[in-house]
Short mmCIF file of C-alpha atoms in Angstrom, two decimals:
data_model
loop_
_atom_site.label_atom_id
_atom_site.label_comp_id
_atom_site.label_asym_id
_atom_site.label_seq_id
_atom_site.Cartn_x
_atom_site.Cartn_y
_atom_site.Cartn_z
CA UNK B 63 97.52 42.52 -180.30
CA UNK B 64 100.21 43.71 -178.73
CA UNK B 65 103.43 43.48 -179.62
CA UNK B 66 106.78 41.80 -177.58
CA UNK B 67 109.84 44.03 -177.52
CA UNK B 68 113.13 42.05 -177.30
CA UNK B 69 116.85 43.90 -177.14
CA UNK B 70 119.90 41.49 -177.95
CA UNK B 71 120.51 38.99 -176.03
CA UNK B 72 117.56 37.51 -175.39
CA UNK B 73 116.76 34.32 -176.19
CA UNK B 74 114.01 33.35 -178.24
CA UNK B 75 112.06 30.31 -179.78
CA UNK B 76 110.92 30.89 -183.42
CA UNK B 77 107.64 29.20 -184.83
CA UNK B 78 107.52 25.94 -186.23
CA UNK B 79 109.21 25.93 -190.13
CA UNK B 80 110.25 29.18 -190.53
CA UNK B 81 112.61 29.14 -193.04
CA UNK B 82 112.85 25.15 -192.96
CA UNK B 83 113.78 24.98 -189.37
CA UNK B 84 112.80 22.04 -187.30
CA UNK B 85 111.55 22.33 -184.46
CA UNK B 86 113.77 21.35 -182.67
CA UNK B 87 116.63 23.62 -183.61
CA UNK B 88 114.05 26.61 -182.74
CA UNK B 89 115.93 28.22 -180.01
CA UNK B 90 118.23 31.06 -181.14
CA UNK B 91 119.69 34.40 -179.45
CA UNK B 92 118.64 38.07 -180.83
CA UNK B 93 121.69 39.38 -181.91
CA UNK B 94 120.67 42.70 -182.79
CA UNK B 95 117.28 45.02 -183.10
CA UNK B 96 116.74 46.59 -186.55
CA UNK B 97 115.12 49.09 -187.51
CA UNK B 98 110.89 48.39 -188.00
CA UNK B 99 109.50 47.45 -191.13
CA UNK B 100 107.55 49.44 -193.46
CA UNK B 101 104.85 48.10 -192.84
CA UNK B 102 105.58 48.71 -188.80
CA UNK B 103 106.75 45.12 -187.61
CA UNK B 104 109.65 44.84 -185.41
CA UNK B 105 112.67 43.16 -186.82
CA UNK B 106 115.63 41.15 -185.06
CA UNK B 107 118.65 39.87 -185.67
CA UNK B 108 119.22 36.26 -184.33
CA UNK B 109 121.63 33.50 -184.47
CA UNK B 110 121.41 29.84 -184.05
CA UNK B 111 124.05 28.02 -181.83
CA UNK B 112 125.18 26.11 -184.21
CA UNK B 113 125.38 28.36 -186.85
CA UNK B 114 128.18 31.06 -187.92
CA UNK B 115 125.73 33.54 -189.53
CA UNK B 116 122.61 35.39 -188.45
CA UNK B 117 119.26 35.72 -189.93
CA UNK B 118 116.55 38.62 -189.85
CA UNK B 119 113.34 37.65 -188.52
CA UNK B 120 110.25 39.55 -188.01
CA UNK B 121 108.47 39.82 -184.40
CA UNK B 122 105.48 38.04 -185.61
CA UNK B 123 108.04 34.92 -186.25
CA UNK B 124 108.76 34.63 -182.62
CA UNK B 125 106.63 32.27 -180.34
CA UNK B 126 105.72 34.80 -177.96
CA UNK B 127 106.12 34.20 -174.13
CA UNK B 128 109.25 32.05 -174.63
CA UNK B 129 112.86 34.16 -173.96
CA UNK B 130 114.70 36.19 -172.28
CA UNK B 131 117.90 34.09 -171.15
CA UNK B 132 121.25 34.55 -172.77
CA UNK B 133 123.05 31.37 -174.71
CA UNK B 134 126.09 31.17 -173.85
CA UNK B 135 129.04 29.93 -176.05
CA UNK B 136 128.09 33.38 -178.18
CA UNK B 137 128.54 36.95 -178.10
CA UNK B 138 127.86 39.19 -175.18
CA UNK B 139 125.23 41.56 -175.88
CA UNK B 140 127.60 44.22 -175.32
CA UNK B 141 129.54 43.10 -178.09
CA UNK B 142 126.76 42.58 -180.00
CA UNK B 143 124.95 46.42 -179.63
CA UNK B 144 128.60 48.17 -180.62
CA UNK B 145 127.97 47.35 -184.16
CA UNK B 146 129.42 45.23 -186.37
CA UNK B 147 132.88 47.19 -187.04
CA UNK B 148 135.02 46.83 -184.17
CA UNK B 149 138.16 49.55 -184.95
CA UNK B 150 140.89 48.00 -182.49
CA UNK B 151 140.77 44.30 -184.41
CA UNK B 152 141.52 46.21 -188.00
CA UNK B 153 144.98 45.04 -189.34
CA UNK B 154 146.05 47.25 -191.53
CA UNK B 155 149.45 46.33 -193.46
CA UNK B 156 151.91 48.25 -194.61
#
């Protein structure tokens, strides 16, 4: 079978009760790619909407065939593919 690639950004709808999600909140937006599992599945990033953290997700818990558009409200992918330190927004004190 093969496999989806997604790059951040996207957006995505995740199988029915992965990690107690309903099904209805199973629309989120790939944050980042990371690096492949050991065992050679594709891993993302993603965020929820309405939530202020992300979770890590493997490819095969993405309903494949549904993504692609960008949620807005969130990060730009830009932002998102820089990494997680940002060097100008560091207040250091004196």
């Amino acid at each position: 079978m093969q496999q989806q690639h997604y790059k951040a950004g996207d957006q995505v709808n995740l199988r029915p009760n992965f990690a107690g999600v309903r099904s209805v909140q199973s629309l989120c937006r790939i944050v980042s790619v990371l690096p492949v599992s050991d065992w050679g599945e594709s891993q993302y990033k993603v965020r929820f909407e309405n939530e202020k953290f992300d979770r890590r997700v493997l490819a095969s818990d993405i309903e494949a065939g549904i993504s692609i558009q960008p949620m807005a409200g969130l990060r730009s992918p830009e932002a998102a593919e820089e990494g997680w330190l940002n060097a100008s927004r560091i207040k250091v004190s004196k």
